PDB file of C-alpha atoms in Angstrom:
ATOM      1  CA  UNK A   1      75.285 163.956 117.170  1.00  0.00           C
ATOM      2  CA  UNK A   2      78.033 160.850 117.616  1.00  0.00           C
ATOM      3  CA  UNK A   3      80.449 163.172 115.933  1.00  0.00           C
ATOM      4  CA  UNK A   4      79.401 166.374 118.607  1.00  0.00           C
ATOM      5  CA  UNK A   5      79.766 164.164 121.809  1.00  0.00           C
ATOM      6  CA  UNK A   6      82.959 162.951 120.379  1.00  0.00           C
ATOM      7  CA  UNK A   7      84.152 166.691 120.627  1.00  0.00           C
ATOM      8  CA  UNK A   8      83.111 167.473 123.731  1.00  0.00           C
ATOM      9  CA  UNK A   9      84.640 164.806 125.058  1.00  0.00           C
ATOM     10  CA  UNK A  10      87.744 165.199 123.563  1.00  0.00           C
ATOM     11  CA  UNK A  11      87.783 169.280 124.449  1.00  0.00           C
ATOM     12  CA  UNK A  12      87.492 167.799 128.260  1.00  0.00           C
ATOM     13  CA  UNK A  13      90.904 165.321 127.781  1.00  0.00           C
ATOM     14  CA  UNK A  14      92.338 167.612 126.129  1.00  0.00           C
ATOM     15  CA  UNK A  15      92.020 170.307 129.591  1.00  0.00           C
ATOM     16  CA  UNK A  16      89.531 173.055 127.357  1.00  0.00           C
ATOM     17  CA  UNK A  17      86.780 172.379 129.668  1.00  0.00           C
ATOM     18  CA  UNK A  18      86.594 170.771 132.960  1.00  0.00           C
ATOM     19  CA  UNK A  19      83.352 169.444 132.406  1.00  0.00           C
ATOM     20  CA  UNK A  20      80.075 169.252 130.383  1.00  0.00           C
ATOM     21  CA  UNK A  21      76.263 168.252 130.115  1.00  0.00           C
ATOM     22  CA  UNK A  22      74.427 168.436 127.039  1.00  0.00           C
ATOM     23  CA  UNK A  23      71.417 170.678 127.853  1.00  0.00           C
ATOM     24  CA  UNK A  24      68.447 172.771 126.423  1.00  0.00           C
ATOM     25  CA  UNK A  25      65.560 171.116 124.357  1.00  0.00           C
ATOM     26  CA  UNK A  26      67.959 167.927 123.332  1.00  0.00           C
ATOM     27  CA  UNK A  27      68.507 167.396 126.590  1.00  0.00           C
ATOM     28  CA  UNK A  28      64.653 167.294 127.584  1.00  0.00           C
ATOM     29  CA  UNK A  29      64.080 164.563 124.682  1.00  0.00           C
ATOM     30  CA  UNK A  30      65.849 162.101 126.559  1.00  0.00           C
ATOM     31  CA  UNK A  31      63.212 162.248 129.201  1.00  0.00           C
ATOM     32  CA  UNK A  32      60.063 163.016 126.827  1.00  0.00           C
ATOM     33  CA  UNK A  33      58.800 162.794 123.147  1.00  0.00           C
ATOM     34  CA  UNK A  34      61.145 164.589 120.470  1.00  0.00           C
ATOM     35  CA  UNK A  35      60.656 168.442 119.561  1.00  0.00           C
ATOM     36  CA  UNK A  36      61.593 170.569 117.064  1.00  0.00           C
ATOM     37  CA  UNK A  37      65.008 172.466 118.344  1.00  0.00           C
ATOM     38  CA  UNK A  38      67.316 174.471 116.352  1.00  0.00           C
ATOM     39  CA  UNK A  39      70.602 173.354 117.977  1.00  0.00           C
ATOM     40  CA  UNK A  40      72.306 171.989 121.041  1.00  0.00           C
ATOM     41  CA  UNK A  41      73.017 173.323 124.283  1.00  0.00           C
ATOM     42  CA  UNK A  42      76.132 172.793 126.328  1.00  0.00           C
ATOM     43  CA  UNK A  43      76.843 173.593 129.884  1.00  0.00           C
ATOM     44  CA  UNK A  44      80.890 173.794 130.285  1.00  0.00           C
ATOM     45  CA  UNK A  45      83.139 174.270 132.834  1.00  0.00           C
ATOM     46  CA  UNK A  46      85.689 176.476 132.591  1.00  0.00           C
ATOM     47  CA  UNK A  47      88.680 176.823 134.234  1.00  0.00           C
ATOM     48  CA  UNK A  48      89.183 180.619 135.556  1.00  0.00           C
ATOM     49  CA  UNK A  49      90.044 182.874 138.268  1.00  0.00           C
ATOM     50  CA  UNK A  50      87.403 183.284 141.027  1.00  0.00           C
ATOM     51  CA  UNK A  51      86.775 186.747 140.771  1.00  0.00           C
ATOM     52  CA  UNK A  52      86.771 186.997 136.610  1.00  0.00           C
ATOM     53  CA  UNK A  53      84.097 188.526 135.652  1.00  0.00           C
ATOM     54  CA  UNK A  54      83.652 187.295 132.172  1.00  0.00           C
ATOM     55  CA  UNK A  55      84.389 183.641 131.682  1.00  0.00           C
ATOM     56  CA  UNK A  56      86.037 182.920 128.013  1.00  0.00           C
ATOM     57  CA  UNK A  57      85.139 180.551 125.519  1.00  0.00           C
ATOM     58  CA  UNK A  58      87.910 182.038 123.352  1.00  0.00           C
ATOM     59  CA  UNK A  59      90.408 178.354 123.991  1.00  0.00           C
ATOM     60  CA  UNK A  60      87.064 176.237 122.536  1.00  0.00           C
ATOM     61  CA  UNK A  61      86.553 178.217 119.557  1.00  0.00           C
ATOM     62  CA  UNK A  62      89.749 178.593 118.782  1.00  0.00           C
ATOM     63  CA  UNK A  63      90.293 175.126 118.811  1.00  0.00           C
ATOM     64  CA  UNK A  64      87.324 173.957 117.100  1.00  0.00           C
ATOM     65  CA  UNK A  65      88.013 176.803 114.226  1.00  0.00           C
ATOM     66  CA  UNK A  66      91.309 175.588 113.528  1.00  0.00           C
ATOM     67  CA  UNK A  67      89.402 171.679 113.268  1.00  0.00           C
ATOM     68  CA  UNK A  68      87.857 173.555 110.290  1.00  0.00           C
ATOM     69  CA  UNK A  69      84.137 174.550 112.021  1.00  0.00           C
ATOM     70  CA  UNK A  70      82.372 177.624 111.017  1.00  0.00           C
ATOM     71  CA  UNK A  71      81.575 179.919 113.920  1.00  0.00           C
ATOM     72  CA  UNK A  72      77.810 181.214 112.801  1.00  0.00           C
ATOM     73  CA  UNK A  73      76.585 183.672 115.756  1.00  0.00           C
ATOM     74  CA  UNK A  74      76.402 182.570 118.942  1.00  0.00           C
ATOM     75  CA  UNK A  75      77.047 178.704 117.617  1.00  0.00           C
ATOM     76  CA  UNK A  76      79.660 176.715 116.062  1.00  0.00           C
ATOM     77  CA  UNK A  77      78.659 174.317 113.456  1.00  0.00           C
ATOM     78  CA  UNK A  78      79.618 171.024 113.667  1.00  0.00           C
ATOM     79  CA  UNK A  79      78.691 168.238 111.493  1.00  0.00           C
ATOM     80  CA  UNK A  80      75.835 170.568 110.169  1.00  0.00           C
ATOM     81  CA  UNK A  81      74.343 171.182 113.643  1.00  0.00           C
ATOM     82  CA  UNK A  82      74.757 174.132 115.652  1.00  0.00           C
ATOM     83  CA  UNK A  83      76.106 174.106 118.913  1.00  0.00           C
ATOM     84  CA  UNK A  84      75.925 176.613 121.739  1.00  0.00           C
ATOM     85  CA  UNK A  85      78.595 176.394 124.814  1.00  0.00           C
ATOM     86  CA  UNK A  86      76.945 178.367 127.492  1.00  0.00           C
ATOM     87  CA  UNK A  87      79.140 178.397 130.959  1.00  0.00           C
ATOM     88  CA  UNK A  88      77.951 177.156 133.588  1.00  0.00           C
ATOM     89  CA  UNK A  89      77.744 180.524 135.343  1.00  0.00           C
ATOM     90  CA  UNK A  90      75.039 180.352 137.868  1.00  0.00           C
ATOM     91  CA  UNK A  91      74.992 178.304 140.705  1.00  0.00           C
ATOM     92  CA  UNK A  92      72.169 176.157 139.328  1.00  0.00           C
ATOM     93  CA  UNK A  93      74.062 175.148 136.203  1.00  0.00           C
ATOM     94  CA  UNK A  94      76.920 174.404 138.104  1.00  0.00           C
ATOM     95  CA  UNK A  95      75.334 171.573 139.995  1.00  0.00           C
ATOM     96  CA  UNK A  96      73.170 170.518 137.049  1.00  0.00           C
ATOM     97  CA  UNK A  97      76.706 169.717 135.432  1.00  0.00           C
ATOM     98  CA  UNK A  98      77.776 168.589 139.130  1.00  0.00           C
ATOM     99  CA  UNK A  99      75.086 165.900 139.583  1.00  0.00           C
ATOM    100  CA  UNK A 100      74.764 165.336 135.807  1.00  0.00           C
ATOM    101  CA  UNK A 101      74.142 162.006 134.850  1.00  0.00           C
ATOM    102  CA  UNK A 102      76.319 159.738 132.577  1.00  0.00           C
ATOM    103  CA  UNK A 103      74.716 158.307 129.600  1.00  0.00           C
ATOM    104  CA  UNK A 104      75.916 156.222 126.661  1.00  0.00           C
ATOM    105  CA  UNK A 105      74.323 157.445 123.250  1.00  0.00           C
ATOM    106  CA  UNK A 106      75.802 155.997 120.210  1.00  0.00           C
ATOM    107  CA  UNK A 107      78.572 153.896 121.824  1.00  0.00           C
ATOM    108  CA  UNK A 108      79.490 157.508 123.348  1.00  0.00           C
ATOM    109  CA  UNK A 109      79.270 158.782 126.661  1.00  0.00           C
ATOM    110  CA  UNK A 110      77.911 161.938 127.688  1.00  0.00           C
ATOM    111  CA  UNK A 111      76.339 163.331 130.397  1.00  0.00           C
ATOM    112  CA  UNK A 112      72.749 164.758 130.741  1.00  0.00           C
ATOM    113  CA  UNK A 113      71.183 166.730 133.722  1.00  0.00           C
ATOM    114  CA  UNK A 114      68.698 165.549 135.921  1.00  0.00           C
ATOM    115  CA  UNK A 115      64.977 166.262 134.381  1.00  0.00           C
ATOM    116  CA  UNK A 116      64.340 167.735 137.597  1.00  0.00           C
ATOM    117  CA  UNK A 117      67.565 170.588 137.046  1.00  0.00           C
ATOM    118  CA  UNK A 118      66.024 170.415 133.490  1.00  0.00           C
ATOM    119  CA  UNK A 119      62.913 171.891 134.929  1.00  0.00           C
ATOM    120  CA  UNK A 120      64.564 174.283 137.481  1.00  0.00           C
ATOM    121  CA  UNK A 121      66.860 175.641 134.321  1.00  0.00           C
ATOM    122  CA  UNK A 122      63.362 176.413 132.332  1.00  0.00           C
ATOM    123  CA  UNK A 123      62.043 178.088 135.301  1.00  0.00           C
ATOM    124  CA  UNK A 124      64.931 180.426 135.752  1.00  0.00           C
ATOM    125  CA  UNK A 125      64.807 181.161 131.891  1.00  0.00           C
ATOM    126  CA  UNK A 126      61.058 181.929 131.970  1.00  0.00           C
ATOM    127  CA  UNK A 127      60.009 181.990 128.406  1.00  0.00           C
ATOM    128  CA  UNK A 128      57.282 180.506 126.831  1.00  0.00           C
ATOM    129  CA  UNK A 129      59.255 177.506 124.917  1.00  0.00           C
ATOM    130  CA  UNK A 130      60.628 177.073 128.529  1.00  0.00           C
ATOM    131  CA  UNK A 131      57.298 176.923 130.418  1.00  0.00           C
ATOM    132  CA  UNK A 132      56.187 173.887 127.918  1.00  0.00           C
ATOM    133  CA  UNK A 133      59.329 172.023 127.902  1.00  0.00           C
ATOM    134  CA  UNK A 134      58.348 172.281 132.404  1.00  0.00           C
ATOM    135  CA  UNK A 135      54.811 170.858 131.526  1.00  0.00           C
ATOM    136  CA  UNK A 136      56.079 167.999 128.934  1.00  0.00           C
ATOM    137  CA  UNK A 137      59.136 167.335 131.363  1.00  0.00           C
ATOM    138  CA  UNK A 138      56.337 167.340 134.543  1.00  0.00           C
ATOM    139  CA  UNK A 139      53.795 164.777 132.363  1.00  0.00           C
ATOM    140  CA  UNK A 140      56.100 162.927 130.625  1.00  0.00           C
ATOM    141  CA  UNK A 141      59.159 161.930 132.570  1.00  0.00           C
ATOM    142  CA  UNK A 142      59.997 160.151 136.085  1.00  0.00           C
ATOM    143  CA  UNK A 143      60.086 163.084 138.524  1.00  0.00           C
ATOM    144  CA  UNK A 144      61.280 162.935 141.861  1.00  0.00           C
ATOM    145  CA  UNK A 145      59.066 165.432 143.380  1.00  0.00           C
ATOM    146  CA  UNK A 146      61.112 165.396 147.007  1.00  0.00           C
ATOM    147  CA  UNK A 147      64.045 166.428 144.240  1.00  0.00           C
ATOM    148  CA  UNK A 148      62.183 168.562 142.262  1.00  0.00           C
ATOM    149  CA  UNK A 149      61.883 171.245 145.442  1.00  0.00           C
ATOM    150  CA  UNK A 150      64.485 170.798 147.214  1.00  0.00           C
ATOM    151  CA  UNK A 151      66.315 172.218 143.614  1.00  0.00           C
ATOM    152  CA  UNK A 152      63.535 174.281 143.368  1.00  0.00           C
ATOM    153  CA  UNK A 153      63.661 175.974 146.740  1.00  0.00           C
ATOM    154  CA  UNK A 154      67.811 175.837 146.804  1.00  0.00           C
ATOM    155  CA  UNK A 155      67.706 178.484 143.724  1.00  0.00           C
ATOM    156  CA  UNK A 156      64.369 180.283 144.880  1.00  0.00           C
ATOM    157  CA  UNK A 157      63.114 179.054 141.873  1.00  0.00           C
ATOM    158  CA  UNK A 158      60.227 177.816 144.553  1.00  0.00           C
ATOM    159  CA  UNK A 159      57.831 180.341 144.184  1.00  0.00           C
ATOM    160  CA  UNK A 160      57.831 180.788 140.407  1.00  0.00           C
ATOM    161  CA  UNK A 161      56.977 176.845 139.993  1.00  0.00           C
ATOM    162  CA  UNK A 162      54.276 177.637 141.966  1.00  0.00           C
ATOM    163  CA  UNK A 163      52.825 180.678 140.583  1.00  0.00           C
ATOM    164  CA  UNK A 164      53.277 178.770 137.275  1.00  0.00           C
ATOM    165  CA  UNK A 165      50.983 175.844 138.849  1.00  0.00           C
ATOM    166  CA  UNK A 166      48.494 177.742 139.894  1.00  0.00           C
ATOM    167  CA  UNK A 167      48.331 180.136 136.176  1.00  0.00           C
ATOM    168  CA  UNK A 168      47.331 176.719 134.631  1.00  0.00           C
ATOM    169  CA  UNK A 169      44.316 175.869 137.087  1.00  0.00           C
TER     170      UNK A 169
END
């Protein structure tokens, strides 16, 4: 993991992204017990024209191909793990990167989004891994519940939380 947040960090000097937060299912075990997850999620920033369409990763796995990574699917492996870049394309990404906090983990800084964006992220996705990583998030980390809606209600993600409350009464 040292070696990944090493990368990142250096594809943001380096100009390939703007900016990043380590997200998905890593992510969530900074706030509550450790899961099983198949690879890491990144949120990046991109540089690009407003009204592009399709925002390219093309520059970061270029670069990180020519460092000698295998590209396997969606992921590029690196240091045995596999690691996702997903843009931060929707407003709610955006500011979970935004208002990301800074972290040190292994002498390295990184930055992490708020377990409350964690939560509104899982919403929005909907699936069933995402609906438990809302309930361990909800029981095992601090929430700021004032937060929590007011992220909630910004991305009309509202509603969903609370049909989702009231399918577990």
């Amino acid at each position: 993991m040292k070696k990944i947040l090493e990368i990142l960090n250096k594809l943001k000097k380096k100009g390939l992204i703007e900016d990043y937060a380590i997200a998905g299912g890593i992510a969530a075990m900074f706030y509550t017990e450790p899961v099983f997850t198949y690879d890491l999620d990144v949120f990046v920033i991109i540089k690009h024209e407003p009204q592009a369409k399709i925002i390219s990763l093309a520059s970061i796995y270029d670069y990180l191909k020519n460092k000698g990574y295998p590209w396997k699917g969606e992921h590029i492996v690196i240091e045995g793990m596999p690691v996702q870049f997903i843009p931060a394309g929707s407003a709610l990404e955006q500011d979970a990167v935004d208002n990301a906090k800074g972290i040190t983990y292994s002498g390295i800084r990184t930055k992490i989004p708020s377990a409350e964006h964690l939560i509104a992220i899982a919403m929005k996705a909907g699936r069933r891994k995402d609906f438990e990583k809302v309930g361990r998030l909800l029981e095992q980390a601090k929430i700021d519940n004032n937060k929590l809606e007011k992220i909630l209600k910004e991305h009309k993600l509202w509603g969903k939380m609370k049909e989702w409350k009231e399918k577990l009464k």
